[in-house]
């Protein structure tokens, strides 16, 4: 539903609850643990009805005081990672585009640094209401204003639909940052000190924002945690969108899809994702990795890849903190059920597909002579997926005269007997300090020794991230081509030359270009 006149917002809470006045109207939040919290604030109109698949539109104002104590509903997403349950709970509520704010001092004169989080989820799932993204600890202990928000994912946000702008999910992110620019002062934030930080698809979004002219001036600093290398050429994205529409017997146009229930459309996207292994000849590497959606290098919303944009100086006026975990692939290997069981044939296939250059497989074996099939499998997937895209983003930034700081998380997750190592996603609970709640916290384990270790590493990470947001200096030297100094986060962190030197050399000449549709398609 999308009423032409918004209903009167609920007003509830005690007179001691924090109230702020924004351009759209007044908001009443809650005080939790000494922090003022405001949830479910609309930053754009619901993208339904006549606005389905459109760029985000300015939100309408309201009279009175609007209650802001509950998260807004998640954007449509079907079965991915169990988020279908969240979507069912929010059925009938289409106010997907909302922001949440945690502030230690909600007053227009506080002038605190602002940290805006973009969650990951493979561009197909995610919502800002998950407990692992609670910003209370960062705000309370580090004196920053934390903002999280929802953006469109999957078909709604990233499918290449005829008659619709590309990268609607990225356009939502720009709209959220515009809301921060125009309104965060009322919550105690300084609009001139905005740091965007994100992990996985959130880090890919951060990288994309650095390449987008529409985002220029909206952020002063950027933190990219595990940047994925998958960005799509328009032809590939359009072909995948066509397959999604075909699941419903339709064409991939706004006219055909705008009346389809969002849940059905999300389910169609899930069906295509499930069938990706059978499309490898047409869709190539993304099909091998079950990647159905990614930012599209369409030439307009996203003019070029982030690596090209930064190499051309697009991020020169933005401080960058970028890095990855040591064992990025390990979590996915465990999910696949092949942890400790990778065969020589599987490793050979992975090297043939993902290693750079015509003789990449041989070079990998030469660079890691003692590595068995499991290690080679994980190394090449980790490098292609996240490690080398992250490093190359720093290289592009510094090569054009910008500033970048590089890190690697080397602390191994104690959960599952330490089998997951420093896996993908382990950094999320450490960054927020939410070590006992949410999906990611399960990686840490529940014994006291593991929690104590996690607290130690988390303190180092949180201090670095918030110092970077405040002053642009996370506490170690900037990266350069000669020394390549990197902060390695562990129970005792060290600064050393980039630790994945063998992989760095293997990928030195690789260019992360937009992934194409197969030449034979």
Short mmCIF file of C-alpha atoms in Angstrom, two decimals:
data_model
loop_
_atom_site.label_atom_id
_atom_site.label_comp_id
_atom_site.label_asym_id
_atom_site.label_seq_id
_atom_site.Cartn_x
_atom_site.Cartn_y
_atom_site.Cartn_z
CA UNK A 1 0.00 0.00 0.00
CA UNK A 2 1.14 3.53 -0.69
CA UNK A 3 -1.40 6.09 0.51
CA UNK A 4 -1.27 9.50 -1.09
CA UNK A 5 -1.52 11.14 2.32
CA UNK A 6 0.66 9.60 5.03
CA UNK A 7 -1.17 8.53 8.17
CA UNK A 8 -0.54 10.36 11.41
CA UNK A 9 2.53 8.78 13.00
CA UNK A 10 2.15 7.16 16.41
CA UNK A 11 3.24 9.26 19.36
CA UNK A 12 4.25 7.40 22.48
CA UNK A 13 6.80 7.30 25.25
CA UNK A 14 7.40 9.36 28.37
CA UNK A 15 8.12 13.06 28.49
CA UNK A 16 11.73 12.24 29.40
CA UNK A 17 12.31 10.45 26.11
CA UNK A 18 14.57 12.38 23.70
CA UNK A 19 12.81 14.46 21.07
CA UNK A 20 14.49 15.99 18.03
CA UNK A 21 13.14 18.24 15.34
CA UNK A 22 13.97 17.41 11.72
CA UNK A 23 12.97 19.07 8.46
CA UNK A 24 10.19 16.50 8.01
CA UNK A 25 8.87 16.76 11.57
CA UNK A 26 9.59 15.98 15.20
CA UNK A 27 10.68 12.54 16.43
CA UNK A 28 10.47 10.92 19.83
CA UNK A 29 13.04 8.20 20.48
CA UNK A 30 14.13 6.34 23.59
CA UNK A 31 17.02 6.49 26.01
CA UNK A 32 18.83 3.16 26.30
CA UNK A 33 21.97 2.70 28.36
CA UNK A 34 22.66 6.42 28.39
CA UNK A 35 22.32 6.74 24.59
CA UNK A 36 19.49 8.39 22.69
CA UNK A 37 18.11 5.99 20.09
CA UNK A 38 15.79 6.80 17.19
CA UNK A 39 14.59 3.96 14.94
CA UNK A 40 12.55 3.63 11.79
CA UNK A 41 12.90 7.21 10.54
CA UNK A 42 11.82 7.44 6.88
CA UNK A 43 14.45 8.99 4.63
CA UNK A 44 12.52 8.47 1.37
CA UNK A 45 8.99 7.60 0.33
CA UNK A 46 8.03 3.93 0.08
CA UNK A 47 9.19 2.73 -3.38
CA UNK A 48 5.88 1.10 -4.27
CA UNK A 49 2.96 1.87 -6.54
CA UNK A 50 3.91 4.62 -8.98
CA UNK A 51 7.39 4.77 -7.35
CA UNK A 52 8.18 1.06 -7.82
CA UNK A 53 11.71 0.67 -9.27
CA UNK A 54 12.15 4.47 -9.28
CA UNK A 55 14.98 6.46 -7.77
CA UNK A 56 14.18 7.36 -4.14
CA UNK A 57 11.92 10.38 -3.68
CA UNK A 58 11.96 12.89 -0.85
CA UNK A 59 9.92 11.87 2.17
CA UNK A 60 6.73 13.74 3.05
CA UNK A 61 6.59 15.60 6.34
CA UNK A 62 4.25 14.99 9.24
CA UNK A 63 2.51 16.97 11.97
CA UNK A 64 2.98 16.35 15.65
CA UNK A 65 5.63 14.11 17.18
CA UNK A 66 6.33 10.84 15.41
CA UNK A 67 7.32 7.82 17.49
CA UNK A 68 10.75 6.50 16.50
CA UNK A 69 11.32 3.50 18.72
CA UNK A 70 10.81 0.56 16.34
CA UNK A 71 12.89 -0.46 13.35
CA UNK A 72 11.32 -0.08 9.94
CA UNK A 73 10.47 -3.26 8.00
CA UNK A 74 13.20 -4.96 5.96
CA UNK A 75 13.19 -4.52 2.19
CA UNK A 76 11.70 -7.44 0.25
CA UNK A 77 13.90 -10.53 0.35
CA UNK A 78 12.82 -14.11 0.06
CA UNK A 79 14.63 -17.18 1.33
CA UNK A 80 18.22 -15.95 1.46
CA UNK A 81 19.85 -16.51 4.87
CA UNK A 82 16.48 -16.94 6.57
CA UNK A 83 15.45 -13.33 6.00
CA UNK A 84 12.08 -14.51 4.63
CA UNK A 85 10.86 -14.73 8.22
CA UNK A 86 11.65 -11.06 8.76
CA UNK A 87 9.87 -10.13 5.54
CA UNK A 88 6.77 -12.11 6.54
CA UNK A 89 6.65 -10.31 9.88
CA UNK A 90 6.63 -6.98 8.04
CA UNK A 91 4.03 -7.97 5.44
CA UNK A 92 1.78 -5.04 4.57
CA UNK A 93 4.29 -2.40 5.67
CA UNK A 94 6.08 -0.90 2.69
CA UNK A 95 8.07 1.82 4.50
CA UNK A 96 11.33 -0.01 3.71
CA UNK A 97 13.59 3.03 3.42
CA UNK A 98 14.31 4.07 6.99
CA UNK A 99 17.30 5.12 9.09
CA UNK A 100 18.20 4.57 12.73
CA UNK A 101 20.37 6.80 14.92
CA UNK A 102 22.29 6.23 18.17
CA UNK A 103 23.65 9.40 19.75
CA UNK A 104 25.39 10.05 23.07
CA UNK A 105 24.41 13.72 22.90
CA UNK A 106 21.39 14.56 20.73
CA UNK A 107 21.80 18.29 20.51
CA UNK A 108 22.49 20.54 17.51
CA UNK A 109 25.70 21.90 19.04
CA UNK A 110 27.46 18.65 19.91
CA UNK A 111 29.35 18.35 16.61
CA UNK A 112 30.22 14.66 17.02
CA UNK A 113 31.74 12.48 14.28
CA UNK A 114 29.16 10.43 12.40
CA UNK A 115 29.55 6.79 11.36
CA UNK A 116 27.06 5.52 8.76
CA UNK A 117 26.91 1.73 8.44
CA UNK A 118 26.02 -0.11 5.22
CA UNK A 119 25.26 -3.77 5.93
CA UNK A 120 26.28 -6.62 3.68
CA UNK A 121 24.27 -9.58 2.45
CA UNK A 122 25.46 -10.32 -1.11
CA UNK A 123 23.24 -7.48 -2.39
CA UNK A 124 20.24 -9.81 -1.94
CA UNK A 125 19.50 -9.72 1.77
CA UNK A 126 19.97 -7.59 4.86
CA UNK A 127 18.24 -5.20 7.20
CA UNK A 128 19.52 -2.60 9.62
CA UNK A 129 17.41 -4.00 12.47
CA UNK A 130 19.66 -7.00 13.14
CA UNK A 131 21.09 -7.06 16.69
CA UNK A 132 24.70 -7.26 15.47
CA UNK A 133 24.30 -3.75 13.99
CA UNK A 134 23.17 -2.12 17.23
CA UNK A 135 25.15 1.12 17.48
CA UNK A 136 24.73 1.65 21.22
CA UNK A 137 28.18 0.56 22.34
CA UNK A 138 30.03 2.60 19.71
CA UNK A 139 27.98 5.68 20.59
CA UNK A 140 28.23 5.25 24.36
CA UNK A 141 31.90 4.30 24.70
CA UNK A 142 33.43 6.18 21.78
CA UNK A 143 31.40 9.38 21.48
CA UNK A 144 30.23 8.97 17.90
CA UNK A 145 26.80 9.23 16.30
CA UNK A 146 25.98 5.91 14.59
CA UNK A 147 23.52 5.67 11.71
CA UNK A 148 22.23 2.48 10.09
CA UNK A 149 19.64 2.20 7.33
CA UNK A 150 17.78 -0.10 4.94
CA UNK A 151 18.26 -0.06 1.19
CA UNK A 152 16.65 -2.08 -1.61
CA UNK A 153 18.34 -5.39 -2.40
CA UNK A 154 17.96 -8.18 -4.94
CA UNK A 155 15.64 -7.53 -7.87
CA UNK A 156 14.16 -4.41 -6.27
CA UNK A 157 17.57 -2.81 -5.77
CA UNK A 158 20.01 -4.15 -8.33
CA UNK A 159 18.27 -5.90 -11.24
CA UNK A 160 18.77 -4.20 -14.61
CA UNK A 161 15.14 -3.45 -15.44
CA UNK A 162 14.11 -1.68 -18.63
CA UNK A 163 12.61 1.72 -17.83
CA UNK A 164 14.19 1.92 -14.36
CA UNK A 165 17.44 3.52 -13.22
CA UNK A 166 20.27 1.10 -12.57
CA UNK A 167 21.63 0.51 -9.08
CA UNK A 168 18.54 1.61 -7.17
CA UNK A 169 20.08 0.18 -4.02
CA UNK A 170 23.04 2.53 -4.43
CA UNK A 171 20.69 5.44 -5.10
CA UNK A 172 18.94 4.60 -1.82
CA UNK A 173 22.31 4.81 -0.08
CA UNK A 174 22.93 8.24 -1.58
CA UNK A 175 19.49 9.35 -0.38
CA UNK A 176 20.28 8.12 3.13
CA UNK A 177 23.56 10.06 3.09
CA UNK A 178 21.69 13.16 1.92
CA UNK A 179 19.36 12.70 4.89
CA UNK A 180 22.43 12.54 7.13
CA UNK A 181 23.89 15.68 5.55
CA UNK A 182 20.67 17.63 5.97
CA UNK A 183 19.52 16.35 9.35
CA UNK A 184 22.22 14.77 11.47
CA UNK A 185 23.10 18.01 13.25
CA UNK A 186 19.81 17.73 15.16
CA UNK A 187 21.05 14.41 16.58
CA UNK A 188 24.42 15.83 17.68
CA UNK A 189 26.37 14.89 14.56
CA UNK A 190 28.72 16.96 12.43
CA UNK A 191 27.68 16.70 8.75
CA UNK A 192 31.23 17.64 7.78
CA UNK A 193 32.68 14.56 9.54
CA UNK A 194 30.72 11.68 8.06
CA UNK A 195 32.41 8.28 7.75
CA UNK A 196 30.70 5.56 5.76
CA UNK A 197 31.64 2.04 6.82
CA UNK A 198 30.46 -1.32 5.55
CA UNK A 199 31.35 -4.99 5.21
CA UNK A 200 31.12 -7.41 2.27
CA UNK A 201 28.36 -6.09 -0.03
CA UNK A 202 28.34 -3.08 2.28
CA UNK A 203 32.03 -2.57 1.50
CA UNK A 204 31.31 -2.98 -2.20
CA UNK A 205 28.69 -0.28 -1.77
CA UNK A 206 31.21 1.96 -0.01
CA UNK A 207 33.61 1.44 -2.91
CA UNK A 208 30.85 2.21 -5.41
CA UNK A 209 29.92 5.42 -3.58
CA UNK A 210 33.52 6.61 -3.98
CA UNK A 211 33.08 6.24 -7.74
CA UNK A 212 29.69 7.99 -7.93
CA UNK A 213 29.46 11.68 -8.66
CA UNK A 214 26.10 11.77 -6.86
CA UNK A 215 27.82 10.86 -3.59
CA UNK A 216 30.56 13.47 -3.83
CA UNK A 217 30.63 15.71 -0.77
CA UNK A 218 28.41 13.40 1.28
CA UNK A 219 31.25 11.59 3.07
CA UNK A 220 34.61 12.65 4.41
CA UNK A 221 35.97 9.20 5.19
CA UNK A 222 35.28 5.62 4.16
CA UNK A 223 35.90 2.23 5.75
CA UNK A 224 35.63 -0.76 3.41
CA UNK A 225 35.76 -4.16 5.14
CA UNK A 226 36.23 -7.08 2.70
CA UNK A 227 35.44 -5.42 -0.63
CA UNK A 228 33.94 -7.92 -3.12
CA UNK A 229 35.42 -7.81 -6.61
CA UNK A 230 32.14 -8.61 -8.40
CA UNK A 231 30.75 -5.67 -10.35
CA UNK A 232 28.57 -6.41 -13.40
CA UNK A 233 28.61 -5.17 -16.97
CA UNK A 234 25.12 -3.99 -18.07
CA UNK A 235 24.72 -6.90 -20.50
CA UNK A 236 25.30 -9.48 -17.79
CA UNK A 237 22.98 -7.71 -15.34
CA UNK A 238 20.24 -7.40 -17.99
CA UNK A 239 20.49 -11.09 -18.88
CA UNK A 240 20.14 -12.10 -15.23
CA UNK A 241 17.17 -9.74 -14.82
CA UNK A 242 15.59 -11.37 -17.87
CA UNK A 243 15.94 -14.76 -16.21
CA UNK A 244 14.31 -13.45 -13.02
CA UNK A 245 11.36 -12.05 -14.97
CA UNK A 246 11.08 -15.26 -16.98
CA UNK A 247 10.52 -17.17 -13.73
CA UNK A 248 7.18 -15.31 -13.63
CA UNK A 249 6.51 -15.52 -17.35
CA UNK A 250 7.23 -11.81 -17.77
CA UNK A 251 9.70 -9.46 -19.42
CA UNK A 252 12.21 -7.42 -17.34
CA UNK A 253 10.45 -4.08 -17.71
CA UNK A 254 8.93 -1.66 -15.23
CA UNK A 255 5.55 -2.04 -16.93
CA UNK A 256 5.61 -5.83 -16.56
CA UNK A 257 7.09 -6.12 -13.06
CA UNK A 258 5.67 -3.14 -11.17
CA UNK A 259 2.42 -4.95 -10.32
CA UNK A 260 4.15 -8.13 -9.12
CA UNK A 261 4.06 -8.67 -5.38
CA UNK A 262 7.54 -7.86 -3.99
CA UNK A 263 7.73 -11.21 -2.20
CA UNK A 264 7.03 -13.10 -5.44
CA UNK A 265 9.69 -11.09 -7.23
CA UNK A 266 12.21 -11.77 -4.48
CA UNK A 267 11.36 -15.48 -4.71
CA UNK A 268 12.01 -15.37 -8.45
CA UNK A 269 15.44 -13.89 -7.75
CA UNK A 270 16.11 -16.69 -5.28
CA UNK A 271 15.12 -19.28 -7.89
CA UNK A 272 17.60 -17.82 -10.37
CA UNK A 273 20.32 -17.76 -7.70
CA UNK A 274 19.65 -21.42 -6.89
CA UNK A 275 20.05 -22.30 -10.57
CA UNK A 276 23.25 -20.35 -11.15
CA UNK A 277 25.56 -23.40 -11.28
CA UNK A 278 23.72 -24.44 -14.45
CA UNK A 279 24.39 -21.09 -16.14
CA UNK A 280 28.18 -20.98 -15.95
CA UNK A 281 28.69 -20.99 -19.71
CA UNK A 282 26.52 -17.90 -20.09
CA UNK A 283 27.24 -15.99 -16.88
CA UNK A 284 30.77 -17.12 -16.07
CA UNK A 285 32.46 -16.57 -12.72
CA UNK A 286 29.43 -15.07 -10.92
CA UNK A 287 27.51 -18.27 -11.68
CA UNK A 288 30.34 -20.35 -10.23
CA UNK A 289 30.08 -18.30 -7.02
CA UNK A 290 26.23 -18.02 -7.02
CA UNK A 291 26.37 -14.23 -7.36
CA UNK A 292 23.17 -13.08 -9.05
CA UNK A 293 23.24 -9.39 -8.14
CA UNK A 294 25.96 -6.77 -7.84
CA UNK A 295 26.42 -3.09 -8.64
CA UNK A 296 26.17 -2.48 -12.38
CA UNK A 297 28.76 -0.35 -14.15
CA UNK A 298 26.06 1.31 -16.23
CA UNK A 299 28.02 4.45 -17.18
CA UNK A 300 25.57 6.80 -15.48
CA UNK A 301 24.74 5.98 -11.86
CA UNK A 302 28.03 4.08 -11.58
CA UNK A 303 30.24 5.47 -14.36
CA UNK A 304 33.23 3.09 -13.94
CA UNK A 305 34.45 0.47 -11.49
CA UNK A 306 35.66 1.72 -8.11
CA UNK A 307 39.23 0.69 -8.93
CA UNK A 308 39.25 2.74 -12.12
CA UNK A 309 37.54 5.68 -10.45
CA UNK A 310 40.04 5.80 -7.58
CA UNK A 311 42.98 5.37 -9.95
CA UNK A 312 41.70 8.44 -11.77
CA UNK A 313 41.56 10.43 -8.51
CA UNK A 314 37.86 10.23 -7.63
CA UNK A 315 38.62 9.49 -3.98
CA UNK A 316 41.54 11.84 -3.48
CA UNK A 317 39.59 14.02 -1.02
CA UNK A 318 38.26 11.04 0.99
CA UNK A 319 40.36 9.24 3.60
CA UNK A 320 40.14 5.48 3.11
CA UNK A 321 40.54 2.60 5.58
CA UNK A 322 40.33 -0.76 3.78
CA UNK A 323 41.18 -4.35 4.52
CA UNK A 324 40.00 -7.92 4.88
CA UNK A 325 40.10 -10.99 7.07
CA UNK A 326 42.90 -13.50 6.59
CA UNK A 327 40.68 -16.54 5.89
CA UNK A 328 37.83 -14.97 3.92
CA UNK A 329 36.73 -18.16 2.15
CA UNK A 330 36.71 -20.43 5.21
CA UNK A 331 33.14 -19.61 6.23
CA UNK A 332 31.81 -20.38 2.74
CA UNK A 333 33.73 -23.65 2.60
CA UNK A 334 32.07 -24.62 5.89
CA UNK A 335 28.63 -23.63 4.56
CA UNK A 336 29.29 -25.73 1.43
CA UNK A 337 30.06 -28.71 3.67
CA UNK A 338 33.54 -29.19 2.20
CA UNK A 339 35.67 -27.88 5.07
CA UNK A 340 38.59 -30.31 5.37
CA UNK A 341 37.27 -32.33 2.41
CA UNK A 342 38.35 -30.36 -0.66
CA UNK A 343 39.70 -32.71 -3.31
CA UNK A 344 42.61 -32.15 -5.65
CA UNK A 345 40.13 -31.96 -8.52
CA UNK A 346 38.12 -29.22 -6.79
CA UNK A 347 41.28 -27.24 -6.05
CA UNK A 348 42.46 -27.58 -9.65
CA UNK A 349 39.11 -26.37 -10.97
CA UNK A 350 39.14 -23.36 -8.61
CA UNK A 351 42.66 -22.42 -9.68
CA UNK A 352 41.78 -22.77 -13.36
CA UNK A 353 38.74 -20.52 -12.95
CA UNK A 354 39.85 -17.84 -10.52
CA UNK A 355 43.64 -17.53 -10.60
CA UNK A 356 44.75 -14.48 -12.62
CA UNK A 357 46.45 -14.77 -15.99
CA UNK A 358 46.69 -17.61 -18.50
CA UNK A 359 49.06 -19.63 -16.32
CA UNK A 360 47.65 -18.63 -12.94
CA UNK A 361 47.16 -22.13 -11.60
CA UNK A 362 50.81 -23.03 -12.04
CA UNK A 363 51.90 -19.75 -10.48
CA UNK A 364 49.69 -20.37 -7.42
CA UNK A 365 51.19 -23.80 -6.91
CA UNK A 366 54.67 -22.31 -7.26
CA UNK A 367 53.93 -19.51 -4.80
CA UNK A 368 52.48 -21.93 -2.22
CA UNK A 369 54.49 -25.14 -2.72
CA UNK A 370 53.51 -26.65 0.62
CA UNK A 371 49.77 -25.96 0.25
CA UNK A 372 47.39 -28.88 -0.07
CA UNK A 373 44.12 -28.88 -2.04
CA UNK A 374 42.09 -27.28 0.77
CA UNK A 375 44.50 -24.42 1.29
CA UNK A 376 44.89 -23.71 -2.44
CA UNK A 377 41.11 -23.77 -2.85
CA UNK A 378 40.62 -21.29 -0.03
CA UNK A 379 43.51 -19.05 -1.06
CA UNK A 380 42.36 -18.48 -4.63
CA UNK A 381 38.72 -17.97 -3.62
CA UNK A 382 39.69 -15.60 -0.79
CA UNK A 383 41.92 -13.62 -3.14
CA UNK A 384 39.38 -13.36 -5.96
CA UNK A 385 36.40 -12.64 -3.73
CA UNK A 386 37.71 -10.13 -1.19
CA UNK A 387 41.42 -9.95 -0.38
CA UNK A 388 42.84 -8.67 -3.65
CA UNK A 389 39.87 -6.38 -4.50
CA UNK A 390 40.39 -4.74 -1.09
CA UNK A 391 44.14 -4.38 -1.53
CA UNK A 392 43.76 -3.05 -5.07
CA UNK A 393 41.33 -0.41 -3.83
CA UNK A 394 44.05 0.90 -1.51
CA UNK A 395 46.59 0.72 -4.32
CA UNK A 396 44.34 2.69 -6.66
CA UNK A 397 43.70 5.31 -3.98
CA UNK A 398 47.33 5.87 -3.07
CA UNK A 399 48.50 5.70 -6.67
CA UNK A 400 46.33 8.71 -7.48
CA UNK A 401 47.64 10.75 -4.56
CA UNK A 402 44.95 9.84 -2.05
CA UNK A 403 45.39 8.42 1.42
CA UNK A 404 44.61 4.86 2.51
CA UNK A 405 45.25 2.76 5.59
CA UNK A 406 45.26 -1.03 5.20
CA UNK A 407 44.47 -3.72 7.77
CA UNK A 408 44.04 -7.49 8.00
CA UNK A 409 42.14 -9.34 10.71
CA UNK A 410 44.35 -12.26 11.71
CA UNK A 411 42.62 -13.26 14.96
CA UNK A 412 40.97 -16.67 14.58
CA UNK A 413 37.36 -17.14 15.61
CA UNK A 414 37.23 -19.46 18.65
CA UNK A 415 33.82 -20.85 17.64
CA UNK A 416 33.62 -24.36 16.15
CA UNK A 417 36.91 -25.22 17.77
CA UNK A 418 38.73 -22.53 15.82
CA UNK A 419 38.02 -24.27 12.51
CA UNK A 420 36.79 -21.08 10.84
CA UNK A 421 39.97 -19.08 11.44
CA UNK A 422 39.80 -15.37 10.67
CA UNK A 423 36.80 -15.90 8.42
CA UNK A 424 34.52 -13.61 6.46
CA UNK A 425 32.18 -11.64 8.71
CA UNK A 426 34.20 -12.08 11.90
CA UNK A 427 35.02 -8.37 11.85
CA UNK A 428 31.36 -7.29 12.19
CA UNK A 429 30.84 -8.15 15.90
CA UNK A 430 34.32 -6.81 16.64
CA UNK A 431 33.61 -3.45 15.00
CA UNK A 432 30.31 -2.93 16.83
CA UNK A 433 31.40 -4.61 20.05
CA UNK A 434 28.25 -6.76 20.00
CA UNK A 435 29.87 -10.04 20.99
CA UNK A 436 26.95 -11.91 22.51
CA UNK A 437 24.12 -11.21 20.07
CA UNK A 438 23.33 -11.68 16.39
CA UNK A 439 24.43 -14.26 13.83
CA UNK A 440 28.03 -13.10 13.59
CA UNK A 441 28.56 -13.41 17.34
CA UNK A 442 28.12 -17.19 17.02
CA UNK A 443 31.58 -17.24 15.44
CA UNK A 444 33.14 -16.16 18.71
CA UNK A 445 31.89 -18.93 20.98
CA UNK A 446 30.37 -18.63 24.43
CA UNK A 447 33.14 -19.61 26.83
CA UNK A 448 34.73 -16.95 29.01
CA UNK A 449 38.22 -17.24 27.52
CA UNK A 450 36.90 -16.74 23.98
CA UNK A 451 34.81 -13.77 25.05
CA UNK A 452 37.80 -12.21 26.81
CA UNK A 453 39.94 -12.58 23.67
CA UNK A 454 37.16 -11.14 21.56
CA UNK A 455 36.81 -8.17 23.91
CA UNK A 456 40.55 -7.47 23.59
CA UNK A 457 40.54 -7.57 19.80
CA UNK A 458 37.25 -5.66 19.59
CA UNK A 459 38.66 -2.84 21.71
CA UNK A 460 41.60 -2.43 19.32
CA UNK A 461 39.30 -2.45 16.29
CA UNK A 462 36.73 -0.06 17.77
CA UNK A 463 39.44 2.37 18.89
CA UNK A 464 40.94 2.36 15.38
CA UNK A 465 37.63 2.78 13.54
CA UNK A 466 36.37 5.60 15.77
CA UNK A 467 39.72 7.41 15.80
CA UNK A 468 39.67 7.26 12.02
CA UNK A 469 36.13 8.67 11.96
CA UNK A 470 37.14 11.43 14.36
CA UNK A 471 40.57 12.48 13.06
CA UNK A 472 41.31 10.44 9.93
CA UNK A 473 44.11 8.56 11.69
CA UNK A 474 43.41 4.96 12.83
CA UNK A 475 46.75 4.71 14.62
CA UNK A 476 49.21 3.34 12.07
CA UNK A 477 50.97 4.79 8.99
CA UNK A 478 49.22 5.19 5.67
CA UNK A 479 49.80 2.54 3.02
CA UNK A 480 52.34 3.21 0.30
CA UNK A 481 53.77 1.17 -2.57
CA UNK A 482 57.21 0.81 -1.00
CA UNK A 483 56.62 -0.12 2.66
CA UNK A 484 53.04 -1.45 2.34
CA UNK A 485 52.51 -1.12 6.09
CA UNK A 486 49.45 -2.97 7.37
CA UNK A 487 47.80 -3.26 10.79
CA UNK A 488 47.26 -6.91 11.66
CA UNK A 489 44.52 -7.19 14.30
CA UNK A 490 44.99 -9.95 16.86
CA UNK A 491 45.15 -10.19 20.64
CA UNK A 492 48.47 -8.39 20.24
CA UNK A 493 48.18 -6.26 17.07
CA UNK A 494 51.25 -5.50 14.99
CA UNK A 495 52.12 -3.20 12.09
CA UNK A 496 54.08 -5.01 9.38
CA UNK A 497 54.44 -5.13 5.60
CA UNK A 498 51.31 -6.48 3.94
CA UNK A 499 51.25 -10.12 5.13
CA UNK A 500 49.78 -11.76 2.00
CA UNK A 501 52.82 -10.95 -0.13
CA UNK A 502 52.67 -14.08 -2.29
CA UNK A 503 49.07 -13.34 -3.29
CA UNK A 504 49.86 -9.66 -3.82
CA UNK A 505 52.54 -10.53 -6.34
CA UNK A 506 50.32 -13.04 -8.15
CA UNK A 507 47.59 -10.42 -8.60
CA UNK A 508 49.83 -7.41 -9.15
CA UNK A 509 48.92 -6.95 -12.83
CA UNK A 510 45.28 -8.00 -12.58
CA UNK A 511 42.55 -5.47 -13.40
CA UNK A 512 39.23 -5.79 -11.60
CA UNK A 513 36.93 -5.00 -14.51
CA UNK A 514 33.15 -5.28 -14.75
CA UNK A 515 32.24 -8.94 -15.22
CA UNK A 516 30.85 -9.54 -18.72
CA UNK A 517 28.17 -11.67 -20.30
CA UNK A 518 29.76 -14.64 -22.05
CA UNK A 519 30.93 -13.86 -25.57
CA UNK A 520 28.89 -16.78 -26.83
CA UNK A 521 25.65 -15.71 -25.17
#
